Coordinates of C-alpha atoms and ligand atoms in Angstrom, one line a residue:
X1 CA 11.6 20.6 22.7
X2 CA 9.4 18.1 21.7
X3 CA 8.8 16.7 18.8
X4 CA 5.5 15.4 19.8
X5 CA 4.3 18.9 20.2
X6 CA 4.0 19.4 16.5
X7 CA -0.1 18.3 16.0
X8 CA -2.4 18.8 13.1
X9 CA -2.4 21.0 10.0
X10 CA -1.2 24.1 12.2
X11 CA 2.3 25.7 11.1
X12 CA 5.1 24.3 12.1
X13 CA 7.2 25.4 15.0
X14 CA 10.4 27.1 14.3
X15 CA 11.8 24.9 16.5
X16 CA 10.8 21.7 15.2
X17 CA 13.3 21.5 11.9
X18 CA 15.8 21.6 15.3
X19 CA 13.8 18.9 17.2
X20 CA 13.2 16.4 14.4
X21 CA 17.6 16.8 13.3
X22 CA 18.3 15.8 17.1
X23 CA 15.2 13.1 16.8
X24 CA 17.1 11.9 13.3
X25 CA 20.8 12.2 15.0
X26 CA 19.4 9.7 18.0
X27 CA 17.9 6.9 16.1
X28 CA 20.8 7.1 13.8
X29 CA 23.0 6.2 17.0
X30 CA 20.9 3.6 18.1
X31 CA 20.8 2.0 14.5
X32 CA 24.4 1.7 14.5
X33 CA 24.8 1.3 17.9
X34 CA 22.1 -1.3 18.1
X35 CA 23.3 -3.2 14.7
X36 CA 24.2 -5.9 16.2
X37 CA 21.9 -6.8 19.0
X38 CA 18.6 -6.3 16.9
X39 CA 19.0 -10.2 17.1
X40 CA 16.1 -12.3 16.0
X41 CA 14.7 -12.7 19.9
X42 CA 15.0 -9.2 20.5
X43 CA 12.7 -8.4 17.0
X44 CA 10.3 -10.9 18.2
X45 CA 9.8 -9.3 21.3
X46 CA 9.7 -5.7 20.1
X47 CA 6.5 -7.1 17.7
X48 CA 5.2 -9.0 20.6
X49 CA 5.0 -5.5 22.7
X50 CA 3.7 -3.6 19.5
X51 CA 0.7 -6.0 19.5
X52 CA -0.2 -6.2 23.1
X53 CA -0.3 -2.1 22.6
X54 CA -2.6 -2.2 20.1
X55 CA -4.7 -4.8 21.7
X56 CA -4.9 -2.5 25.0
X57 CA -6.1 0.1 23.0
X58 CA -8.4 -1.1 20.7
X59 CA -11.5 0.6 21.8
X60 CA -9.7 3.9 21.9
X61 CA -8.7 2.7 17.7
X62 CA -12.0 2.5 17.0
X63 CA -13.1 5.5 19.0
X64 CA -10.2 8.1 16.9
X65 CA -11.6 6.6 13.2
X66 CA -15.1 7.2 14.4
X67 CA -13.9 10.5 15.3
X68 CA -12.1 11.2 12.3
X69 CA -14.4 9.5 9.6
X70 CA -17.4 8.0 11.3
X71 CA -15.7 4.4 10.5
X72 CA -17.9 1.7 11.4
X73 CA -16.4 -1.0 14.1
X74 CA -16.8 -3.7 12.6
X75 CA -14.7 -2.2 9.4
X76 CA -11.5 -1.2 12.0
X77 CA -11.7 -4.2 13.0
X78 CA -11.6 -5.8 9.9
X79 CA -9.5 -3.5 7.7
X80 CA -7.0 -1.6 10.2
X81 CA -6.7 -4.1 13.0
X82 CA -6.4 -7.5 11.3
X83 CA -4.1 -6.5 8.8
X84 CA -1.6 -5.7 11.1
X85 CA -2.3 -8.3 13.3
X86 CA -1.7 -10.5 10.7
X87 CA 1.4 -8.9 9.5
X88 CA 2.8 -9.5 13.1
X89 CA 1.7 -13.2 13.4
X90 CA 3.3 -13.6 9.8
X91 CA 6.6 -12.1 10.6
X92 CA 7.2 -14.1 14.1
X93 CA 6.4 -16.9 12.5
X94 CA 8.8 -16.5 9.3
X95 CA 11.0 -14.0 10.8
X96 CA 13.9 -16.8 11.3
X97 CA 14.1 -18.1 8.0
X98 CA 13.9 -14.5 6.5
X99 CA 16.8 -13.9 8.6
X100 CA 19.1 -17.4 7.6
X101 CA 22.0 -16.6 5.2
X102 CA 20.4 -17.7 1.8
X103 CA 23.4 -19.6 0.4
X104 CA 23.3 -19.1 -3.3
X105 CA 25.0 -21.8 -6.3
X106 CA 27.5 -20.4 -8.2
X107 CA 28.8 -20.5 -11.7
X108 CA 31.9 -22.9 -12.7
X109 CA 34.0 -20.0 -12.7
X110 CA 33.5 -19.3 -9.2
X111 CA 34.5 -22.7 -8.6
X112 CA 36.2 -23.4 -4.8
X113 CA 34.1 -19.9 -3.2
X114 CA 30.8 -20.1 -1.3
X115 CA 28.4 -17.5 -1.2
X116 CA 25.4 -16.3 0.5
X117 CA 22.5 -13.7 0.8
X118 CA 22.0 -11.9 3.8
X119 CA 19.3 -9.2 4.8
X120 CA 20.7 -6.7 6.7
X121 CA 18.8 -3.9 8.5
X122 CA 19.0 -0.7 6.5
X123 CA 18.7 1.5 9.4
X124 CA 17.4 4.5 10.0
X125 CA 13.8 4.3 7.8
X126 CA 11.0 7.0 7.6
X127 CA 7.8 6.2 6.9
X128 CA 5.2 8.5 5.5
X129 CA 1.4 7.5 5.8
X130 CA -1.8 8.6 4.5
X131 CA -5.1 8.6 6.3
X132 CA -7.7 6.3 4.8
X133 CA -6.2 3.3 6.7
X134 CA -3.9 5.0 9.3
X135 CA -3.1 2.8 11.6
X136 CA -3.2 -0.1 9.2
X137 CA -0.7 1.9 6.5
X138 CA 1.4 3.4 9.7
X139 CA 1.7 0.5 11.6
X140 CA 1.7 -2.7 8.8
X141 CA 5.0 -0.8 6.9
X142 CA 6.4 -0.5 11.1
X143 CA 6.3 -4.3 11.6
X144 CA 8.3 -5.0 8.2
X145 CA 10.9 -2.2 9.5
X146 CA 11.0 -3.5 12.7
X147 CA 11.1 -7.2 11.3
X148 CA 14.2 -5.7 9.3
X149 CA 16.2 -4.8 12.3
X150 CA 15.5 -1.1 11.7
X151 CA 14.8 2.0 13.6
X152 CA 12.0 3.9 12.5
X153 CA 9.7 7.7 12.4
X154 CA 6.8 8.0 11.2
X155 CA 4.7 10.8 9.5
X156 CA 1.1 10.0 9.8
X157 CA -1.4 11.8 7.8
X158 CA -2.7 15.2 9.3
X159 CA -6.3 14.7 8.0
X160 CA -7.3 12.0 10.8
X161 CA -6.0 14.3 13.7
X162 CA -7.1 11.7 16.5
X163 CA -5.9 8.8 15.1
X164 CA -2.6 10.4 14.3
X165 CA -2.5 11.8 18.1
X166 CA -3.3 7.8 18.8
X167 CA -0.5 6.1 16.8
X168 CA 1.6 8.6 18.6
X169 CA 0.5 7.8 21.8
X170 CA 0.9 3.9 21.2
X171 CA 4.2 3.8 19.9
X172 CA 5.4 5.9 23.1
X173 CA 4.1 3.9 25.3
X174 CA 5.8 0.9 23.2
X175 CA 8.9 1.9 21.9
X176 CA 11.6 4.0 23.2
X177 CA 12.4 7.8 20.8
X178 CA 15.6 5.9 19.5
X179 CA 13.7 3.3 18.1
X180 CA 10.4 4.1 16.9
X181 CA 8.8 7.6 17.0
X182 CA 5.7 10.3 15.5
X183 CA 6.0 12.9 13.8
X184 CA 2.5 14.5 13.4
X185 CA 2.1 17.2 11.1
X186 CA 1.3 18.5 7.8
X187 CA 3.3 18.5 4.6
X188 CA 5.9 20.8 6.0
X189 CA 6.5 18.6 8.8
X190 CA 6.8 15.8 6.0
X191 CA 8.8 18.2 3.6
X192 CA 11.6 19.0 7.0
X193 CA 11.9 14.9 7.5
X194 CA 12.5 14.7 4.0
X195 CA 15.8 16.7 3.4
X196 CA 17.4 14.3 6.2
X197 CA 19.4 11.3 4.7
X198 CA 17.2 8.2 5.9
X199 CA 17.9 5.0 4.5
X200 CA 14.4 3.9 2.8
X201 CA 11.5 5.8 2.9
X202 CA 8.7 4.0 2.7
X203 CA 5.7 6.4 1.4
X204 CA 2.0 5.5 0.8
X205 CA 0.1 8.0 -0.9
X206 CA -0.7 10.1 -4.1
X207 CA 1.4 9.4 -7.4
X208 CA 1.5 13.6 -6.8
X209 CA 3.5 13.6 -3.4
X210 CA 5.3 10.5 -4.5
X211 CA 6.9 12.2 -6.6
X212 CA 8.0 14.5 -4.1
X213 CA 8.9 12.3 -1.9
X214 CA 11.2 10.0 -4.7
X215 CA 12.7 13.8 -5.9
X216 CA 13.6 14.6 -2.4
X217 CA 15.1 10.6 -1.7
X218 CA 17.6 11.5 -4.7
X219 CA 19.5 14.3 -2.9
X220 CA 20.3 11.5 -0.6
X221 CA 20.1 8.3 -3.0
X222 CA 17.8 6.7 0.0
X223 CA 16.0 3.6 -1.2
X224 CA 12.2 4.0 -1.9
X225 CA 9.1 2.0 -1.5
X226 CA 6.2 3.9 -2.8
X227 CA 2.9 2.4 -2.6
X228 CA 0.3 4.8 -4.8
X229 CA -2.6 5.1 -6.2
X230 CA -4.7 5.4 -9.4
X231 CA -7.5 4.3 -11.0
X232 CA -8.1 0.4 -11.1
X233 CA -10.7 -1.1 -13.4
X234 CA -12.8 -3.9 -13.1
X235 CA -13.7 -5.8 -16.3
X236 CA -16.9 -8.0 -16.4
X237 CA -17.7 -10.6 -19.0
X238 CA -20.5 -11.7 -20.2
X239 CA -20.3 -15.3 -18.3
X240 CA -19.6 -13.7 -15.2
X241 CA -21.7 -14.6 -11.9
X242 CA -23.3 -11.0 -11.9
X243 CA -24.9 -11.8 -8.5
X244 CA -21.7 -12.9 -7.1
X245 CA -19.8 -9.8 -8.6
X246 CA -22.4 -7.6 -7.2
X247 CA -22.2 -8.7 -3.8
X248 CA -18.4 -8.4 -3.8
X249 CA -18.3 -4.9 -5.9
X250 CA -20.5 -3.0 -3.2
X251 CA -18.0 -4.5 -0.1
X252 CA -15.0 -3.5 -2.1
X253 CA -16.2 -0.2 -3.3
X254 CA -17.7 1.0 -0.4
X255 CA -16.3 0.1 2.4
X256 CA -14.7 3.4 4.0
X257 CA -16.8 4.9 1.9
X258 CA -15.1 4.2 -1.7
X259 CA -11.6 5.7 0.1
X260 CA -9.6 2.8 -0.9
X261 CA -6.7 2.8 -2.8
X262 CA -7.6 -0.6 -4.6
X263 CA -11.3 -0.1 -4.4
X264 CA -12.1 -0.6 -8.0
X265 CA -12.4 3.2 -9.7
X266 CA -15.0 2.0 -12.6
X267 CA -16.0 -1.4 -14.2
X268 CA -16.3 -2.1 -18.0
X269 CA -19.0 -4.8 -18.6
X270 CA -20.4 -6.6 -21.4
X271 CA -22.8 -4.8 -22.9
X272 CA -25.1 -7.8 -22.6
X273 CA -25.0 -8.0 -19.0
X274 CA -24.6 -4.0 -18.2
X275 CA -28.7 -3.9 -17.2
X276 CA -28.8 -7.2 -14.9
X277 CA -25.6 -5.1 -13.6
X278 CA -27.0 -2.4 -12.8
X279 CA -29.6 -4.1 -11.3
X280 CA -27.9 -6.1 -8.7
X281 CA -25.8 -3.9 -8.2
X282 CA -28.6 -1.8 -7.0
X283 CA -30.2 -4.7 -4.8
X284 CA -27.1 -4.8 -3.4
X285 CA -26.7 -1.4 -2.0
X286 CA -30.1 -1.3 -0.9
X287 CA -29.7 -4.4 0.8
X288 CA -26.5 -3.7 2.7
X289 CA -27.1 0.0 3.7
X290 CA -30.8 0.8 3.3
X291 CA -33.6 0.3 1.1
X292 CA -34.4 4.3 1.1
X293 CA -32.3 7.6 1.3
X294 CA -32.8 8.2 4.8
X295 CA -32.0 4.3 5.8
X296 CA -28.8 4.8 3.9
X297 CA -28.1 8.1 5.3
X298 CA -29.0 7.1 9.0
X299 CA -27.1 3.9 8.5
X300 CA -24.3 2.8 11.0
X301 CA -22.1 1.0 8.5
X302 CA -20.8 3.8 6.2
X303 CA -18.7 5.9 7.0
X304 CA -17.9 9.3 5.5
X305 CA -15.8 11.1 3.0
X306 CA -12.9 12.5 5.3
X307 CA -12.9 16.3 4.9
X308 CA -15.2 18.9 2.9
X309 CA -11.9 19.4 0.7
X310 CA -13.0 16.1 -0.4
X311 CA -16.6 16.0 -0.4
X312 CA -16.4 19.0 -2.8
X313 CA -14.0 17.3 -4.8
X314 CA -16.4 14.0 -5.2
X315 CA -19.6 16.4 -6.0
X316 CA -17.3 18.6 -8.6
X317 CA -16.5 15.1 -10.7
X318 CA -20.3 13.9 -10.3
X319 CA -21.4 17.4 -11.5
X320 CA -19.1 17.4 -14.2
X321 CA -20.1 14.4 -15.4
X322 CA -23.9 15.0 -15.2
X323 CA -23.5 18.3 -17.4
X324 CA -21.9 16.2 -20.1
X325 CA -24.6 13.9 -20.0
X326 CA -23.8 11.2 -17.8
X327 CA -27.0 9.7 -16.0
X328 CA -27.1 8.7 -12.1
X329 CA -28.2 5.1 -12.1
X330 CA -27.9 5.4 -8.3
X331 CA -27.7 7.4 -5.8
X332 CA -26.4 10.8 -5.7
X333 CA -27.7 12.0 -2.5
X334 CA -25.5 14.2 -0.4
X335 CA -25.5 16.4 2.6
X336 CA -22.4 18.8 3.0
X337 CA -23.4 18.9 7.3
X338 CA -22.0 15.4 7.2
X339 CA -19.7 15.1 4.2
X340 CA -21.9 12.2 3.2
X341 CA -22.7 10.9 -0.7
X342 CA -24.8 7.9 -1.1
X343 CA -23.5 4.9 -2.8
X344 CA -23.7 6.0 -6.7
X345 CA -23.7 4.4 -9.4
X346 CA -23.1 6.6 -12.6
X347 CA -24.0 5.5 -16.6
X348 CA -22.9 6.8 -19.7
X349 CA -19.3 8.5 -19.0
X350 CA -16.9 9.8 -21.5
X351 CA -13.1 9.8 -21.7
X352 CA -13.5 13.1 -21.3
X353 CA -15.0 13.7 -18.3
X354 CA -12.9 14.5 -15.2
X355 CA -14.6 11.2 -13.3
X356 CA -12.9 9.1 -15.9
X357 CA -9.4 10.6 -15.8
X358 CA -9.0 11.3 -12.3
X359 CA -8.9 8.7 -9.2
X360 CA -12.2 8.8 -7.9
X361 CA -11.6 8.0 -4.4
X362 CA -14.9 8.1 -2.7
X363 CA -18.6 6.4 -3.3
X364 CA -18.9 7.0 -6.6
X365 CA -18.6 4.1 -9.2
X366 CA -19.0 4.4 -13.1
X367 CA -20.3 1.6 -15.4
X368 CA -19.0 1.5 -18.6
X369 CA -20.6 -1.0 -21.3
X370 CA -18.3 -2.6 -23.8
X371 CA -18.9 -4.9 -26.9
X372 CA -15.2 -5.8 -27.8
X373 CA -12.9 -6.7 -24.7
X374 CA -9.5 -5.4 -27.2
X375 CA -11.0 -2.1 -26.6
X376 CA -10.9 -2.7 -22.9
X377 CA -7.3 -3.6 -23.3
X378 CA -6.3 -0.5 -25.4
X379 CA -7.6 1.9 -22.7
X380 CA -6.1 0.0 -19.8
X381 CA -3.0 0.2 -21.3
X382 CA -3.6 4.0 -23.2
X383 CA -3.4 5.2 -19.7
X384 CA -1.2 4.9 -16.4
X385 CA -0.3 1.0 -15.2
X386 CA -3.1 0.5 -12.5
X387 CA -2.6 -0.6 -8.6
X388 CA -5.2 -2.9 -9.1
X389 CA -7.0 -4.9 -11.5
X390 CA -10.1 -7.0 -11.6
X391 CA -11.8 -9.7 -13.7
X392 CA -15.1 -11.5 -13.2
X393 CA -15.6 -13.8 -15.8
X394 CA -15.9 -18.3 -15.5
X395 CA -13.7 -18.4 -18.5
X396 CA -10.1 -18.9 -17.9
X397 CA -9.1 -17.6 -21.5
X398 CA -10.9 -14.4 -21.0
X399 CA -9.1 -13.9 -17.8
X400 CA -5.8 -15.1 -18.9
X401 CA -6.1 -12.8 -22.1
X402 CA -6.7 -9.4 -19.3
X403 CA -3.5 -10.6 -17.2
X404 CA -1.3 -11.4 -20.2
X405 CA -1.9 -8.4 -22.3
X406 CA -2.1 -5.4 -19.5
X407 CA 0.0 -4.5 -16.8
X408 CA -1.1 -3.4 -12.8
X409 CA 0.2 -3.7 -9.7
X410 CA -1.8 -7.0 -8.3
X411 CA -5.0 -8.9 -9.6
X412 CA -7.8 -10.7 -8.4
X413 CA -10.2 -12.8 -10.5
X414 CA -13.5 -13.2 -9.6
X415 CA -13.1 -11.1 -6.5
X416 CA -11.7 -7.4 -5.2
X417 CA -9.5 -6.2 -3.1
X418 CA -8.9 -9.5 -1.3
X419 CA -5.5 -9.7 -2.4
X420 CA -4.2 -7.0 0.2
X421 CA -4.8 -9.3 2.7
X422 CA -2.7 -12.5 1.2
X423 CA 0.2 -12.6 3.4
X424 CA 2.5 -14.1 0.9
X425 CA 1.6 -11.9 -1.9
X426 CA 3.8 -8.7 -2.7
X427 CA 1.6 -5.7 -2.3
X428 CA 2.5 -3.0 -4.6
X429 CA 1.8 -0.8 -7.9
X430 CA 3.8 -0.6 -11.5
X431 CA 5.6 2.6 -12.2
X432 CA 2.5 5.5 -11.6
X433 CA 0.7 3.2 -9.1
X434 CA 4.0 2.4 -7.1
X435 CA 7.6 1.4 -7.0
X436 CA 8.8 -1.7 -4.8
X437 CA 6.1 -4.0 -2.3
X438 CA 4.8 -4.3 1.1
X439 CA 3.5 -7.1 3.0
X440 CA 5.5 -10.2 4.4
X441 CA 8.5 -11.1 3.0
X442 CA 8.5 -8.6 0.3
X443 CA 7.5 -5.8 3.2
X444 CA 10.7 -7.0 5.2
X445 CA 12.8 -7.3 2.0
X446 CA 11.8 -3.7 1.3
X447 CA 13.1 -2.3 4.9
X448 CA 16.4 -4.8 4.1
X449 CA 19.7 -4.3 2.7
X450 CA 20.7 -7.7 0.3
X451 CA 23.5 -8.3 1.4
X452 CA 26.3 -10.7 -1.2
X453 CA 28.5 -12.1 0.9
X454 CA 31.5 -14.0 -1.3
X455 CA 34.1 -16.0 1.0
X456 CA 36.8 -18.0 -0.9
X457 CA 38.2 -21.4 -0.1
X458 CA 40.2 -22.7 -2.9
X459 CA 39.0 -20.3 -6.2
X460 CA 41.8 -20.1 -9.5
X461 CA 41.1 -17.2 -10.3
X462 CA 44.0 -16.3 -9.4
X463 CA 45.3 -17.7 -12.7
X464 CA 43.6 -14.7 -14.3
X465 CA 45.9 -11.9 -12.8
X466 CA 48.3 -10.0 -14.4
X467 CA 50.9 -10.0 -15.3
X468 CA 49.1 -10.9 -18.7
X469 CA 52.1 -13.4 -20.1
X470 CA 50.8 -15.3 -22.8
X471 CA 49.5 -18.0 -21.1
X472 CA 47.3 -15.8 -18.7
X473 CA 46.4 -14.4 -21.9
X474 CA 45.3 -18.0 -23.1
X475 CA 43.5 -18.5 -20.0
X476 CA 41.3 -15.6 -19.8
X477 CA 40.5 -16.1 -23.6
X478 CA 39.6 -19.9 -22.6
X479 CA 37.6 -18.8 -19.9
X480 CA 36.0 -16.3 -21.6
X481 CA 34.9 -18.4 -24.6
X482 CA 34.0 -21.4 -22.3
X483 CA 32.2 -19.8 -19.4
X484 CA 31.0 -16.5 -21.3
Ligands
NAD501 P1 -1.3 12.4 0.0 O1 -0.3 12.0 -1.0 O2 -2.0 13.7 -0.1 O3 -0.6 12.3 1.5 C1 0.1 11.2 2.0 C2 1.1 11.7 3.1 O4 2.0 12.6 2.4 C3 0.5 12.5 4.2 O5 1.1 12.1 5.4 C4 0.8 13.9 3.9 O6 0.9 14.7 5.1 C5 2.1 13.8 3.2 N1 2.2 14.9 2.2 C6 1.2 15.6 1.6 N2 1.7 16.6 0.8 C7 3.1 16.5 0.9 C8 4.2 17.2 0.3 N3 4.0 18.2 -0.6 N4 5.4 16.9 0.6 C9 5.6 15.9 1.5 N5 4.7 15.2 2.1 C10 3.4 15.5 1.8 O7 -2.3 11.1 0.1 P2 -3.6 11.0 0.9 O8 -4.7 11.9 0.4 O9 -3.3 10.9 2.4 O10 -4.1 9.5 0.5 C11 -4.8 9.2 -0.7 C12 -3.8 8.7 -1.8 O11 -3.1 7.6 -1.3 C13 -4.6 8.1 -3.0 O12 -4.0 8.4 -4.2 C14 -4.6 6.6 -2.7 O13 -4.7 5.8 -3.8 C15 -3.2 6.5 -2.1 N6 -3.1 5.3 -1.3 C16 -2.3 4.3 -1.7 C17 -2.2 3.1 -1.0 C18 -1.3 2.0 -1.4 O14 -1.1 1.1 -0.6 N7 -0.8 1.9 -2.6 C19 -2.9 3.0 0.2 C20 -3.7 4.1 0.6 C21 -3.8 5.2 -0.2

């Protein structure tokens, strides 16, 4: 049996458990088997032949997210196809110095050894995806695994059903079962590939299931690389380009419709500068997706929220909200037909309110005023460490003082959500928002055993052995008070 059969949020087969344990036992072969002659041609090919894939079927890409969320073209194009594109290009390019022995210096007490650093495939690595960048967050962790020397199954999201059937399709027509394969399915299906003993999972999704996922990787003490999620703020001073922030706020807010890991969740700003805020903020959204409701609405460049589970879950934090007095600056309009919200802005939140303790995940964006930046800092740090964190200010100190006394997974200053796309920057959260990095040589590190490799020439430490005569004894109390 097939474990391809398995498709969508329907229960699993009784057979499957079966199917995936003989789909595990097979690439588990083939990564030990295979060890050896994953040599740095044959990795470069097998990206070459992933690319070529996805470039045959683009149109069919775009086609499954317009199914699945009504994503715009232009924004697969941009934010699921380049990214992996680029991860590809990055890794053929780097991929042989990655793979060179690192030689490392050693201390006087390893005198007359040499020693070296080399990453070795792990082998057998599962990874788990979500679905508000499939293909990107299926098929960008693939390339670093594949990079790596490893064999590979992966677990795309259930909630984008064609572009999960998609993936599937293009990595069987790439790869053979021994190397790469799907496994669609729901949570079970997730839950069954998680009792096996892979050697690194690497999961993007909730903080919720990533805890799952870490609890179930301990049975087995697999490796981990969990890339979360949580709420990231963006701080705005009071000599801050408002215009310029604007313009950049509404692409990295509400592009895929706010479902963005590092989208930023709220923004503090200056109380000074919170109207002229507001207002450009406004001008902005009117001027990208539509001056009215129905211009917005009828719009072809935003998409929608990605199931009613989630369009409730948006209108249940703007209602809440509202009935403890918050104020819709923006926005607000929905339609449950299409599981659409306009682009909202939202005034005058508490702590208290659900919208500010919860990720927000959708087109919803709060704007809360401040008059003393310490404050700022306090709550950043009063609550979980964030994935991401912005700052638009033109003064150096006041960014420096954000960076230096907070803590997030990545940064940008004077921009959003750019910093995904940096090839050489790790891409990763702290603690709640993530454990270890993806992305170019950190995403291949991740999928990599470091390997220390010690070979001795001429070393005396032989002179330490026992039997401990009195001048041994001297020696290791020398070398201890010398060298220690
Ligand atoms: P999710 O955690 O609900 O699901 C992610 C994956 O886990 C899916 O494949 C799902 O089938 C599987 N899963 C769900 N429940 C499970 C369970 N009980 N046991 C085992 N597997 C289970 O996340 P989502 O809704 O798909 O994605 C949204 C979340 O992902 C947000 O929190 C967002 O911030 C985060 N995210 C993080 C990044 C990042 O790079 N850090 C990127 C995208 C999304």
């Amino acid at each position: 049996m097939s474990v391809r059969a398995v498709t969508g949020p329907a229960p699993v087969h009784p057979g499957v458990g079966g199917a995936i344990e003989s789909l595990f036992a097979s690439q588990r072969r083939s990564a030990v088997e295979n060890r050896a002659k994953f040599t740095l041609k044959a990795r470069l090919a097998m990206l070459s032949r992933l690319k070529a894939t996805m470039k045959r079927r683009e149109n069919d890409i775009i086609g499954a997210l317009y199914a699945d969320f009504r994503k715009p073209e232009s924004e697969v194009r941009l934010t699921e196809l380049f990214p992996v594109y680029q991860e590809i290009s990055h890794a053929r390019r780097h991929l042989r110095s990655w793979l060179r022995p690192h030689r490392v210096h050693g201390s006087l007490g390893m005198f007359g050894t040499a020693a070296e650093v080399r990453y070795q495939a792990k082998g057998v690595c599962l990874i788990i995806s979500p679905w508000n960048y499939p293909v990107n967050l299926s098929l960008g962790p693939l390339v670093s695994a594949l990079a790596a020397g490893n064999t590979a199954i992966i677990k795309p999201s259930e909630l984008t059903p064609a572009t999960s059937a998609l993936i599937r399709d293009i990595v069987a027509e790439t790869f053979p079962r021994d190397l790469v394969a799907v496994c669609e399915g729901d949570a079970q299906v997730s839950q069954t590939l998680l009792d096996l003993p892979f050697d690194h999972i690497f999961f993007t999704g909730s903080p919720q299931v990533g805890k799952i996922v870490m609890a179930a990787a301990a049975k087995h003490l697999t490796s981990v690389t969990l890339e979360l999620g949580g709420k990231s703020p963006t701080i705005i001073d009071s000599t801050a380009n408002i215009e310029h922030a604007a313009r950049k706020i509404v692409w990295g807010k509400f592009s895929n419709n706010g479902q963005t890991c590092i989208a930023p969740d709220h923004i503090y700003v200056a109380r000074n500068k919170a109207k002229a805020l507001v207002e450009a903020l406004r001008n902005e959204i009117r001027r990208v997706y539509g001056q009215s409701d129905s211009q917005q609405k009828s719009g072809a460049d935003y998409c929608r929220i990605v199931n009613p589970r989630h369009f409730e879950r948006l209108c249940a934090l703007i209602d809440d909200a509202s009935a403890r007095g918050a104020t819709i600056l923006e926005g607000g309009v929905r339609d449950p037909t299409q599981k659409y919200i306009s682009p909202t802005l939202i005034g005058d939140t508490t702590p208290q309110m659900a919208i500010s303790q919860e990720e927000i995940f959708g087109p919803v964006l709060p704007i809360i005023e401040f008059d003393d930046v310490n404050d700022v800092i306090e709550e950043i740090n009063s609550g979980p460490k964030p994935l991401a964190l912005y700052v638009f200010s033109k003064e150096r100190e006041f960014a420096d003082l954000i960076v230096e006394n907070t803590s997030s997974g990545g940064v940008c200053i004077n921009h959003n959500v750019v910093h995904f796309l940096h090839p050489n920057l790790p891409f990763g959260g702290a603690n709640n928002s993530g454990i270890g990095s993806a992305h170019g040589f950190y995403g291949f590190k991740s999928f990599s055993h470091e390997r220390a490799i010690l070979r001795d020439k001429f070393s005396v430490l032989r002179l330490l052995f026992p039997p401990y005569t009195p001048s041994v004894k001297n020696m290791i109390n020398l070398t201890v008070r010398i060298l220690g």
